[in-house]
Amino acid sequence: MKSKLLWRENFVDYLWAKHVTAKSYFFKSGMLIYEDNVLSGFAFPEEIRYAKETAYKKIGDIDKILKLESEFDEMKKEIKRQILSNLKAGLHNKTRKELLSEFDKVLDFFSKFVSKYKYLEPHVLKHFEGEALKKISEKTKRENPELVLAEIMAEKDGALRRRLFKKYGLVNEENLFGILEKIAEVRFEAKKIEREMIGYSENLLKETARRTLIAVNQISHLEYKELKELLLFDKNPDLKTVNKRNKRFGLIINKGAIKDIEDERLAEIIIKEKEKSGENNCIKGTIAYPGSVKGVARLVPIMNESEEYFEYSKSLGKEDVIITSMTSPDLTVAFDRVGGVITDEGGVMSHAALISRETKTPCLIGTGYATKFFKDGDRILLDAKQGIAYKK
């Protein structure tokens, strides 16, 4: 069955992928492939169709978006209640049974979060983005309506934005653009929730590793059943199997049923994906903020701590173009320092798009394969006016 790449994420490991993402992310069916410390999400055709049908019902107007925003606000309060109380008590003071209970809370919380956040994903929001681009094309007859959309979304001054609406004949479409802007804001705040929970999850994994003398990246590649047996009954998992997952794994999701992909089939899928990433001379994507930059590709390494992001950002300069599967709030400090940004995932309402517009940094999003196509140190041309990027 054909599948469509939705995103790449460079934190999620087997425990979280199987018991959170696979469980809560897909409406109908999809596939998760993990290799080289990156998890890729793919959707099957019925998933895309259902996502389109569902999106408007869930977030078709400002009131529905505000309701979703309030649900995320409640999650922030829950985080403060749970994290602050546990940090104060200290994970090291908890019994193994209590540690497992913390994992239960985190997995349950992440599942609730993902089940709401999936409505804000780019493939679900394509309807709204498409409507905006369609209106721009109709009114302006521009060959590249993405440039106009980026210009409007980048303008924060109300009076100046109204002038743009008048200039492009879009006065009657202000509400549509208001929806796009509000979705971008809600996505940004939701990302902060995810970041906080990832930080707490790391502390939980480290404490479990300290107690069991099993490495953190092995703990995070356990099945929940294996984790439970380890903590409650001191039963060590089969580390040979765990280490295989640490290198790569695949999951097929079909209407709630989750199955591991066998090694032979997984290798076949990965080969096909690598072939896709190298079949063209350039990468194409969506313009988040226009501009043209010649520079050096800097692939963002995997980082879990805010301090790591801060130190990494200090190594960047205007000759650099950062390339990442997706951006996080911690990477925001880097936007002002670099010449450009390219991401695998995202739409005009993504975190990368929002920050690039604020910092006026040329940015190309939703390329799908940039992190596979470019190597660290490549000389590249980012043309965020035409929506493409080349190796030089």
XYZ file of C-alpha atoms in Angstrom:
392
model
C 0.000 0.000 0.000
C 1.267 3.489 -0.881
C 2.134 5.749 2.020
C 2.846 9.454 2.445
C 5.607 10.843 4.669
C 4.052 13.120 7.276
C 6.928 14.126 9.556
C 10.219 13.212 11.141
C 10.867 13.445 14.866
C 14.260 13.019 16.512
C 13.308 12.235 20.095
C 10.735 9.443 20.176
C 12.065 5.918 20.869
C 10.304 2.537 20.907
C 8.535 2.879 24.281
C 6.974 6.214 23.323
C 6.425 5.329 19.660
C 4.459 2.164 20.370
C 2.587 3.188 23.494
C 1.893 6.843 22.616
C 2.305 7.775 18.953
C 1.031 4.518 17.449
C -1.753 4.359 20.020
C -3.053 7.937 19.740
C -1.781 9.687 16.606
C -3.472 7.992 13.660
C -7.180 8.311 12.943
C -7.264 5.156 10.818
C -3.979 3.685 9.617
C -0.315 4.507 9.276
C 3.259 3.398 9.723
C 6.161 4.406 11.968
C 9.750 3.770 10.872
C 12.693 4.384 13.202
C 16.293 4.500 11.978
C 19.383 6.537 12.872
C 17.656 7.996 15.965
C 14.850 9.480 13.869
C 11.211 8.383 13.858
C 9.301 8.941 10.595
C 5.509 8.921 10.431
C 3.699 7.778 7.299
C -0.011 7.830 6.467
C -1.935 5.486 4.215
C -4.546 6.915 1.780
C -7.543 6.249 4.039
C -5.781 8.156 6.831
C -5.331 11.252 4.636
C -8.948 11.122 3.458
C -10.297 10.840 6.977
C -7.995 13.594 8.266
C -9.373 15.996 5.649
C -12.958 15.111 6.529
C -12.335 15.488 10.259
C -10.278 18.695 10.362
C -13.005 21.189 9.570
C -15.379 19.666 12.134
C -12.745 19.965 14.871
C -11.133 23.343 14.071
C -13.246 24.921 11.352
C -13.707 28.251 13.104
C -12.128 30.435 15.784
C -14.420 29.151 18.569
C -13.331 25.561 17.961
C -9.664 26.571 17.946
C -10.142 28.476 21.201
C -11.701 25.360 22.738
C -8.652 23.340 21.686
C -6.427 26.099 23.105
C -8.212 25.895 26.464
C -7.685 22.112 26.497
C -3.946 22.684 26.060
C -4.050 25.285 28.846
C -5.511 22.633 31.159
C -2.648 20.337 30.187
C -0.141 23.027 31.177
C -1.747 23.196 34.626
C -1.625 19.411 34.902
C 2.082 19.448 34.031
C 2.791 21.978 36.756
C 0.843 19.935 39.300
C 2.578 16.672 38.372
C 6.092 17.789 37.521
C 6.561 20.354 40.278
C 5.266 17.994 42.953
C 7.492 15.150 41.753
C 10.585 17.306 41.338
C 10.067 18.604 44.835
C 9.737 15.083 46.240
C 12.560 13.785 44.016
C 12.371 10.725 41.802
C 15.215 9.112 43.768
C 12.902 8.862 46.793
C 10.298 6.811 44.935
C 9.973 3.053 45.060
C 10.187 1.033 41.847
C 6.413 0.632 41.915
C 6.039 4.403 42.204
C 8.471 4.887 39.298
C 6.286 2.646 37.134
C 3.305 4.726 38.223
C 5.147 7.822 36.947
C 5.674 6.111 33.593
C 1.952 5.335 33.535
C 1.154 9.014 34.122
C 3.579 10.208 31.444
C 2.404 7.698 28.829
C -1.223 8.545 29.574
C -0.524 12.288 29.475
C 1.416 12.049 26.200
C -1.403 9.970 24.692
C -3.968 12.629 25.614
C -1.680 15.327 24.252
C -1.039 13.537 20.943
C -4.741 12.749 20.462
C -5.430 16.511 20.513
C -2.253 17.719 18.811
C -2.864 15.525 15.748
C -5.597 17.971 14.674
C -2.894 20.630 14.306
C -0.623 18.561 12.049
C 0.192 19.948 8.574
C -1.507 17.160 6.601
C -4.699 17.713 8.619
C -4.507 21.486 8.114
C -3.883 21.278 4.362
C -7.533 22.195 3.797
C -7.142 25.595 5.453
C -3.775 26.298 3.862
C -5.170 25.201 0.503
C -8.186 27.482 0.854
C -5.934 30.461 1.557
C -3.694 29.724 -1.436
C -6.765 29.213 -3.645
C -8.199 32.614 -2.651
C -4.842 34.299 -3.264
C -4.555 32.692 -6.708
C -8.075 33.751 -7.639
C -7.607 37.357 -6.524
C -4.014 38.043 -7.558
C -3.425 35.638 -10.492
C 0.064 35.088 -9.042
C 2.006 32.024 -10.180
C 3.398 31.560 -6.681
C 0.664 32.389 -4.141
C 2.876 31.039 -1.327
C 4.900 34.256 -1.441
C 1.780 36.352 -0.817
C 0.657 34.007 1.954
C 4.078 34.263 3.631
C 3.996 38.075 3.324
C 0.559 38.317 4.950
C 1.351 35.840 7.735
C 4.628 37.651 8.499
C 2.952 41.035 9.030
C 2.021 41.473 12.692
C 0.931 45.126 12.542
C -2.863 45.161 12.221
C -3.058 48.303 10.095
C -0.309 47.153 7.722
C -1.903 43.726 7.403
C -5.238 45.309 6.459
C -3.410 47.243 3.747
C -2.075 43.956 2.410
C -5.575 42.484 2.374
C -6.748 45.527 0.427
C -3.726 45.432 -1.909
C -4.367 41.795 -2.826
C -8.168 42.004 -2.866
C -8.523 39.742 0.176
C -10.545 41.984 2.491
C -13.364 39.438 2.705
C -10.937 36.655 3.614
C -9.576 38.148 6.854
C -11.349 35.508 8.955
C -9.633 32.656 7.063
C -6.207 34.198 7.665
C -7.192 34.790 11.296
C -7.819 31.053 11.650
C -4.398 30.273 10.156
C -2.677 32.683 12.536
C -4.507 31.382 15.607
C -3.695 27.781 14.697
C -0.001 28.737 14.448
C -0.134 30.279 17.931
C -1.857 27.244 19.446
C 0.680 24.903 17.794
C 3.534 26.942 19.283
C 2.100 26.770 22.798
C 1.402 23.054 22.404
C 5.050 22.501 21.459
C 6.066 24.012 24.800
C 3.972 21.383 26.569
C 5.700 18.640 24.609
C 9.126 20.094 25.451
C 8.399 20.137 29.192
C 7.170 16.556 29.154
C 10.210 15.380 27.197
C 12.436 16.939 29.861
C 10.568 15.160 32.646
C 10.593 11.880 30.691
C 14.373 12.111 30.389
C 14.687 12.434 34.170
C 12.423 9.423 34.609
C 14.462 7.329 32.171
C 17.725 8.343 33.855
C 16.456 7.406 37.311
C 15.234 4.039 36.006
C 18.610 3.438 34.352
C 20.405 4.285 37.621
C 18.269 1.800 39.568
C 18.511 -1.068 37.086
C 22.036 -0.550 35.692
C 20.596 -0.655 32.159
C 21.445 2.211 29.766
C 18.947 5.049 29.225
C 18.634 4.354 25.489
C 17.901 0.702 26.291
C 15.213 1.618 28.820
C 13.534 3.852 26.231
C 13.471 0.978 23.725
C 11.596 -1.414 26.008
C 8.068 -2.657 25.562
C 5.838 -1.444 28.388
C 5.485 -5.072 29.542
C 9.288 -5.385 29.685
C 9.556 -2.141 31.652
C 6.935 -3.353 34.123
C 8.670 -6.708 34.624
C 11.998 -4.946 35.102
C 10.737 -2.519 37.743
C 8.326 -4.769 39.642
C 9.960 -8.183 39.347
C 13.589 -7.305 38.600
C 13.368 -9.355 35.390
C 15.946 -8.179 32.849
C 14.781 -7.824 29.236
C 16.394 -9.561 26.267
C 18.978 -6.852 25.533
C 19.783 -8.326 22.123
C 16.190 -7.580 21.035
C 16.252 -4.168 22.745
C 19.493 -3.209 20.948
C 17.958 -4.164 17.598
C 15.112 -1.723 18.281
C 17.721 0.858 19.271
C 19.062 0.701 15.704
C 15.742 0.499 13.882
C 12.170 -0.686 14.156
C 8.890 -0.370 12.317
C 5.239 -0.373 13.376
C 2.078 -0.783 11.303
C -1.089 0.765 12.739
C -4.500 -0.265 11.444
C -7.634 0.934 13.235
C -6.133 0.594 16.682
C -4.186 -2.619 16.080
C -0.391 -2.200 16.335
C 2.067 -4.688 14.868
C 5.852 -4.719 14.563
C 7.163 -4.822 10.994
C 9.379 -7.831 10.353
C 13.073 -7.154 9.626
C 12.955 -8.175 5.970
C 9.938 -5.978 5.173
C 11.392 -3.114 7.228
C 14.675 -3.199 5.276
C 12.715 -3.066 2.011
C 10.717 -0.012 3.143
C 13.839 1.833 4.333
C 15.661 1.213 1.030
C 12.703 2.641 -0.921
C 12.588 5.730 1.283
C 16.311 6.352 0.834
C 15.905 6.038 -2.928
C 13.125 8.643 -2.839
C 15.293 11.096 -0.921
C 18.064 10.994 -3.523
C 16.129 10.802 -6.768
C 16.184 14.545 -7.537
C 18.849 17.228 -7.813
C 17.004 19.532 -5.469
C 14.588 19.555 -2.552
C 11.192 21.237 -2.859
C 9.100 22.594 -0.014
C 6.681 25.255 1.187
C 7.851 28.844 1.574
C 7.531 29.953 5.189
C 9.483 33.200 4.740
C 10.949 34.268 1.390
C 14.594 34.928 0.635
C 17.653 33.494 -1.084
C 20.702 32.265 0.815
C 23.999 30.643 -0.168
C 25.553 28.865 2.755
C 26.686 25.742 4.541
C 24.305 22.965 5.579
C 24.250 22.423 9.348
C 22.233 19.344 10.287
C 20.871 19.849 13.787
C 22.069 17.033 16.092
C 19.794 15.230 18.518
C 19.514 17.226 21.741
C 17.279 16.766 24.769
C 18.247 19.632 27.083
C 17.598 23.374 26.654
C 21.227 24.054 27.599
C 22.399 21.861 24.698
C 20.313 23.883 22.245
C 21.679 27.132 23.666
C 25.299 25.992 23.342
C 24.663 24.665 19.838
C 23.123 27.976 18.722
C 26.316 29.809 19.764
C 28.261 27.784 17.170
C 26.074 29.054 14.304
C 26.563 32.033 12.007
C 24.937 33.836 9.081
C 26.705 31.565 6.597
C 24.881 28.552 8.068
C 21.577 27.035 6.968
C 20.199 24.773 9.680
C 18.479 21.614 8.479
C 16.298 19.594 10.808
C 13.430 17.145 10.802
C 11.375 19.643 12.787
C 12.090 22.584 15.064
C 11.289 22.914 18.746
C 10.890 25.998 20.978
C 14.447 25.393 22.244
C 15.814 25.941 18.728
C 14.166 29.380 18.463
C 17.368 31.116 19.650
C 19.172 29.846 16.534
C 16.893 31.580 14.006
C 18.368 35.039 14.584
C 21.897 33.711 14.140
C 21.621 31.756 10.868
C 21.140 32.578 7.194
C 18.267 30.175 6.651
C 16.250 27.190 7.861
C 15.028 24.029 6.099
C 12.787 21.395 7.691
C 11.464 17.986 6.707
C 8.025 18.549 8.185
C 5.617 21.425 8.681
C 3.190 23.771 6.983
C 2.589 27.528 7.082
C 1.261 27.140 10.638
C 4.236 25.159 11.955
C 6.638 26.327 14.657
C 9.437 26.839 12.100
C 7.166 28.969 9.904
C 5.986 31.067 12.840
C 9.500 31.843 14.111
C 10.999 32.418 10.650
C 8.330 35.045 9.978
C 9.032 36.764 13.290
C 12.809 36.773 12.736
C 12.555 37.329 8.940
C 14.748 34.289 8.312
C 14.446 32.640 4.860
C 12.797 29.304 5.526
C 11.640 26.287 3.539
C 9.364 23.794 5.319
C 7.740 20.457 4.592
C 10.483 19.212 2.245
C 10.100 15.643 3.502
C 13.700 14.584 2.829
C 16.059 17.498 3.520
C 17.776 15.720 6.415
C 18.382 12.715 4.151
C 19.266 14.724 1.031
C 21.878 17.080 2.539
C 24.992 16.179 4.494
C 26.482 18.340 7.211
C 28.945 20.787 5.599
C 27.402 20.720 2.095
C 27.518 24.029 0.226
C 23.901 24.802 -0.606
C 21.585 27.363 -2.154
C 18.301 27.923 -0.351
C 15.883 29.687 -2.697
C 12.864 30.395 -0.519
C 11.306 32.460 -3.294
C 10.960 29.512 -5.642
C 10.506 26.964 -2.851
C 13.609 24.887 -3.590
C 17.088 24.134 -2.221
C 20.138 22.830 -4.140
C 23.519 21.371 -3.394
C 26.158 23.752 -4.810
